[in-house]
Tab-separated table of C-alpha atoms in Angstrom:
chain	number	residue	atom	x	y	z
A	894	MET	CA	28.032	13.058	-61.266
A	895	LYS	CA	29.690	15.150	-58.568
A	896	ILE	CA	26.609	17.392	-58.351
A	897	TYR	CA	24.343	14.332	-58.186
A	898	GLY	CA	26.395	12.836	-55.357
A	899	PHE	CA	26.397	16.146	-53.499
A	900	LEU	CA	22.587	16.353	-53.708
A	901	ILE	CA	22.269	12.825	-52.331
A	902	LEU	CA	24.545	13.774	-49.426
A	903	ILE	CA	22.513	16.893	-48.655
A	904	CYS	CA	19.222	14.960	-48.777
A	905	GLY	CA	20.665	12.280	-46.509
A	906	LEU	CA	21.861	14.806	-43.955
A	907	THR	CA	18.495	16.592	-44.017
A	908	PHE	CA	16.637	13.306	-43.502
A	909	CYS	CA	18.874	12.369	-40.549
A	910	ASN	CA	18.407	15.800	-39.025
A	911	CYS	CA	14.605	15.499	-39.325
A	912	ASN	CA	14.711	12.085	-37.706
A	913	ASN	CA	16.784	13.434	-34.827
A	914	GLU	CA	14.403	16.352	-34.348
A	915	ASN	CA	11.418	13.982	-34.320
A	916	LYS	CA	13.133	11.767	-31.744
A	917	LYS	CA	13.887	14.798	-29.564
A	918	SER	CA	10.278	15.981	-29.850
A	919	THR	CA	8.913	12.511	-28.949
A	920	THR	CA	11.278	12.225	-25.990
A	921	THR	CA	10.274	15.686	-24.750
A	922	ASP	CA	6.562	14.856	-25.080
A	923	ASN	CA	6.975	11.542	-23.242
A	924	THR	CA	8.894	13.238	-20.434
A	925	LYS	CA	6.208	15.926	-20.122
A	926	ASP	CA	3.422	13.325	-20.124
A	927	LYS	CA	5.227	11.216	-17.536
A	928	GLU	CA	5.573	14.244	-15.248
A	929	GLU	CA	1.883	15.086	-15.654
A	930	ILE	CA	0.863	11.495	-14.931
A	931	GLN	CA	3.146	11.319	-11.895
A	932	ASN	CA	1.529	14.477	-10.526
A	933	LEU	CA	-1.894	12.991	-11.302
A	934	ILE	CA	-1.349	9.796	-9.309
A	935	LYS	CA	0.068	11.825	-6.408
A	936	GLN	CA	-3.101	13.946	-6.414
A	937	VAL	CA	-5.275	10.827	-6.454
A	938	LEU	CA	-3.422	9.236	-3.539
A	939	ALA	CA	-3.484	12.435	-1.486
A	940	TRP	CA	-7.212	12.886	-2.179
A	941	ALA	CA	-7.951	9.243	-1.316
A	942	ASP	CA	-6.120	9.752	1.986
A	943	SER	CA	-8.109	12.869	2.884
A	944	LYS	CA	-11.504	13.557	4.438
A	945	ASN	CA	-12.750	14.513	0.963
A	946	CYS	CA	-12.562	10.933	-0.275
A	947	ILE	CA	-15.712	8.935	-0.967
A	948	GLU	CA	-17.151	6.370	1.445
A	949	ILE	CA	-15.986	3.485	-0.689
A	950	LEU	CA	-18.422	0.916	0.735
A	951	PRO	CA	-21.676	2.803	1.506
A	952	VAL	CA	-23.255	-0.111	3.391
A	953	VAL	CA	-26.743	-0.527	4.793
A	954	THR	CA	-27.632	-2.861	7.664
A	955	ASP	CA	-30.680	-4.730	8.854
A	956	SER	CA	-32.951	-3.272	11.563
A	957	ASN	CA	-30.795	-4.805	14.295
A	958	ASP	CA	-27.562	-3.432	12.858
A	959	SER	CA	-26.164	-6.952	12.840
A	960	ILE	CA	-25.938	-7.808	9.127
A	961	TYR	CA	-24.870	-5.783	6.107
A	962	LEU	CA	-27.638	-6.205	3.551
A	963	GLY	CA	-26.085	-4.329	0.656
A	964	PHE	CA	-25.330	-0.730	-0.280
A	965	ASP	CA	-27.131	2.582	-0.091
A	966	LEU	CA	-27.484	3.335	-3.798
A	967	GLU	CA	-28.368	6.988	-3.171
A	968	LYS	CA	-25.070	7.449	-1.353
A	969	HIS	CA	-23.436	5.523	-4.179
A	970	LYS	CA	-24.771	8.034	-6.711
A	971	LEU	CA	-23.286	10.827	-4.607
A	972	ASN	CA	-19.981	8.949	-4.680
A	973	LEU	CA	-20.086	8.782	-8.471
A	974	ASN	CA	-20.772	12.505	-8.707
A	975	LYS	CA	-17.953	13.196	-6.273
A	976	LEU	CA	-15.526	11.156	-8.370
A	977	LYS	CA	-16.572	13.120	-11.463
A	978	SER	CA	-16.177	16.465	-9.707
A	979	THR	CA	-12.532	15.803	-8.792
A	980	GLY	CA	-11.508	15.873	-12.451
A	981	LEU	CA	-9.022	13.094	-11.679
A	982	PHE	CA	-10.885	10.058	-13.010
A	983	SER	CA	-11.977	9.042	-16.493
A	984	THR	CA	-15.472	7.920	-17.424
A	985	GLU	CA	-14.107	4.366	-17.712
A	986	PHE	CA	-12.831	4.343	-14.126
A	987	ILE	CA	-16.041	5.795	-12.687
A	988	GLU	CA	-18.215	3.291	-14.548
A	989	ASN	CA	-15.968	0.426	-13.430
A	990	TYR	CA	-16.385	1.478	-9.779
A	991	ASN	CA	-20.133	1.797	-10.384
A	992	GLN	CA	-20.298	-1.773	-11.693
A	993	ILE	CA	-18.252	-3.102	-8.758
A	994	ILE	CA	-20.704	-1.659	-6.227
A	995	LEU	CA	-23.814	-2.698	-8.188
A	996	THR	CA	-22.466	-6.233	-8.626
A	997	LEU	CA	-21.574	-6.570	-4.943
A	998	ASP	CA	-24.933	-5.115	-3.907
A	999	LYS	CA	-26.813	-7.597	-6.075
A	1000	GLY	CA	-24.633	-10.462	-4.860
A	1001	LEU	CA	-25.250	-9.649	-1.196
A	1002	LYS	CA	-28.995	-9.307	-1.703
A	1003	ASN	CA	-29.176	-12.566	-3.673
A	1004	SER	CA	-27.014	-14.457	-1.160
A	1005	GLU	CA	-24.318	-15.032	-3.791
A	1006	TYR	CA	-21.838	-14.011	-1.100
A	1007	GLU	CA	-21.736	-15.358	2.414
A	1008	GLN	CA	-23.606	-13.368	5.040
A	1009	TRP	CA	-21.600	-10.304	6.037
A	1010	LEU	CA	-21.895	-9.606	9.743
A	1011	VAL	CA	-21.438	-6.084	11.075
A	1012	GLY	CA	-17.936	-5.734	12.475
A	1013	ASP	CA	-16.521	-8.488	10.262
A	1014	LEU	CA	-14.483	-8.115	7.101
A	1015	PRO	CA	-16.382	-8.187	3.792
A	1016	THR	CA	-17.134	-11.582	2.268
A	1017	PHE	CA	-15.723	-10.359	-1.050
A	1018	ILE	CA	-12.259	-9.111	-1.993
A	1019	PHE	CA	-12.924	-5.397	-2.595
A	1020	ALA	CA	-11.745	-3.199	0.306
A	1021	ASN	CA	-11.304	-6.348	2.411
A	1022	ASP	CA	-8.834	-5.332	5.148
A	1023	ILE	CA	-6.807	-3.430	2.552
A	1024	ASN	CA	-7.149	0.022	1.027
A	1025	PRO	CA	-7.854	-0.393	-2.709
A	1026	TRP	CA	-6.417	3.041	-3.503
A	1027	CYS	CA	-2.932	1.887	-2.530
A	1028	LEU	CA	-3.321	-1.851	-1.753
A	1029	CYS	CA	-1.968	-1.085	1.697
A	1030	GLN	CA	-3.080	-1.003	5.326
A	1031	ASP	CA	-0.920	2.008	6.060
A	1032	ASN	CA	1.409	4.264	4.116
A	1033	LEU	CA	4.573	6.258	4.585
A	1034	ASP	CA	2.723	9.607	4.518
A	1035	TRP	CA	5.074	10.543	1.705
A	1036	TRP	CA	2.781	10.786	-1.285
A	1037	LYS	CA	5.128	13.474	-2.583
A	1038	ASN	CA	7.806	10.779	-2.946
A	1039	VAL	CA	5.723	8.596	-5.250
A	1040	GLU	CA	7.404	7.959	-8.595
A	1041	VAL	CA	6.167	6.227	-11.728
A	1042	LYS	CA	7.597	3.792	-14.238
A	1043	VAL	CA	6.167	3.767	-17.765
A	1044	ILE	CA	5.175	0.359	-19.128
A	1045	SER	CA	3.562	1.743	-22.280
A	1046	LEU	CA	2.542	5.273	-23.234
A	1047	ASP	CA	1.256	7.045	-26.326
A	1048	ASN	CA	-0.618	10.280	-26.953
A	1049	GLU	CA	-3.984	8.954	-25.761
A	1050	LYS	CA	-3.417	6.253	-23.130
A	1051	GLY	CA	-0.786	4.661	-20.974
A	1052	GLU	CA	-0.022	1.887	-18.506
A	1053	LEU	CA	2.338	2.578	-15.613
A	1054	GLU	CA	3.413	1.488	-12.135
A	1055	TRP	CA	3.899	3.735	-9.147
A	1056	PHE	CA	6.382	3.014	-6.398
A	1057	TRP	CA	8.012	4.700	-3.403
A	1058	GLY	CA	11.007	6.846	-4.342
A	1059	ASN	CA	13.724	8.485	-2.240
A	1060	LEU	CA	13.623	5.818	0.457
A	1061	SER	CA	16.383	5.711	3.030
A	1062	ASN	CA	18.658	2.684	3.324
A	1063	ASP	CA	17.028	1.590	6.581
A	1064	THR	CA	13.495	1.495	5.087
A	1065	ASP	CA	11.944	-1.973	5.186
A	1066	SER	CA	12.470	-3.881	1.938
A	1067	SER	CA	8.717	-4.390	1.468
A	1068	TRP	CA	8.325	-0.657	0.784
A	1069	LYS	CA	11.188	-0.733	-1.710
A	1070	GLU	CA	9.758	-3.714	-3.578
A	1071	PHE	CA	6.166	-2.399	-3.693
A	1072	LYS	CA	4.608	-1.602	-7.087
A	1073	TYR	CA	1.066	-0.624	-8.019
A	1074	ARG	CA	-0.179	-0.837	-11.598
A	1075	PHE	CA	-2.514	1.755	-13.074
A	1076	ARG	CA	-3.666	3.106	-16.423
A	1077	VAL	CA	-4.436	6.576	-17.708
A	1078	ALA	CA	-6.382	7.994	-20.634
A	1079	LYS	CA	-6.816	11.464	-22.080
A	1080	GLU	CA	-10.221	13.100	-21.927
A	1081	LYS	CA	-10.457	16.548	-23.513
A	1082	ASN	CA	-6.651	16.534	-23.690
A	1083	ILE	CA	-6.257	15.985	-19.928
A	1084	TRP	CA	-4.719	12.876	-18.398
A	1085	LYS	CA	-7.100	11.018	-16.075
A	1086	ILE	CA	-7.003	7.736	-14.180
A	1087	SER	CA	-8.777	5.003	-16.155
A	1088	TYR	CA	-7.764	1.940	-14.100
A	1089	LEU	CA	-6.320	1.214	-10.669
A	1090	GLU	CA	-5.082	-2.228	-9.668
A	1091	GLY	CA	-7.074	-2.132	-6.428
A	1092	PHE	CA	-10.277	-1.559	-8.428
A	1093	ASP	CA	-9.872	-4.453	-10.834
A	1094	PHE	CA	-13.444	-5.607	-11.487
A	1095	LYS	CA	-12.830	-9.349	-11.635
A	1096	GLU	CA	-10.644	-9.379	-8.519
A	1097	SER	CA	-12.840	-6.960	-6.574
A	1098	THR	CA	-16.017	-8.986	-7.045
A	1099	ARG	CA	-14.392	-12.323	-6.245
A	1100	LYS	CA	-15.707	-14.145	-3.167
A	1101	ASP	CA	-13.331	-14.079	-0.234
A	1102	GLY	CA	-11.470	-17.379	-0.098
A	1103	GLN	CA	-12.298	-18.246	-3.706
A	1104	LEU	CA	-9.317	-18.639	-6.055
């Protein structure tokens, strides 16, 4: 009986030790993934704020340059290729952006949106007086200070929020309260952006002024 009890004790200790090791391994992996994703979103924001970024609304006008008729779909194709070449965005994100532009283009040409005069804001929500990459009109020029909070994360996909970190006490409260939701997915074992809040399809294609 003593030997039997001893074996049970040994098995129990071994099981606990394995559980602890698994927890440590999972924690380490999550920390590593979080760091990679944080670096990824910083790269995206820095790229979007550079001259290398795409022309997000490749508009075309009428012969008098007074009305936006829709989008230059050849330029749009170049945009899609440019997004692919960065290595930062998943197939899902690129196709979502593609559908936003095609839907807006069709809507403008079919008069589903109000007439969009040159010099005026768009008559839809996407890129309407706000930068969809950051949902902001300006930024703190501190992309390096961006931090992320994990909402959910596994080995293949994740949902997170980014926010401004390391802000001084005298920074306006609006910067401290700001959050931007995004999602990531692994393609060929590399984390890529699969969704950005400013590129939400339903919101982006909504008519301006329509709830």
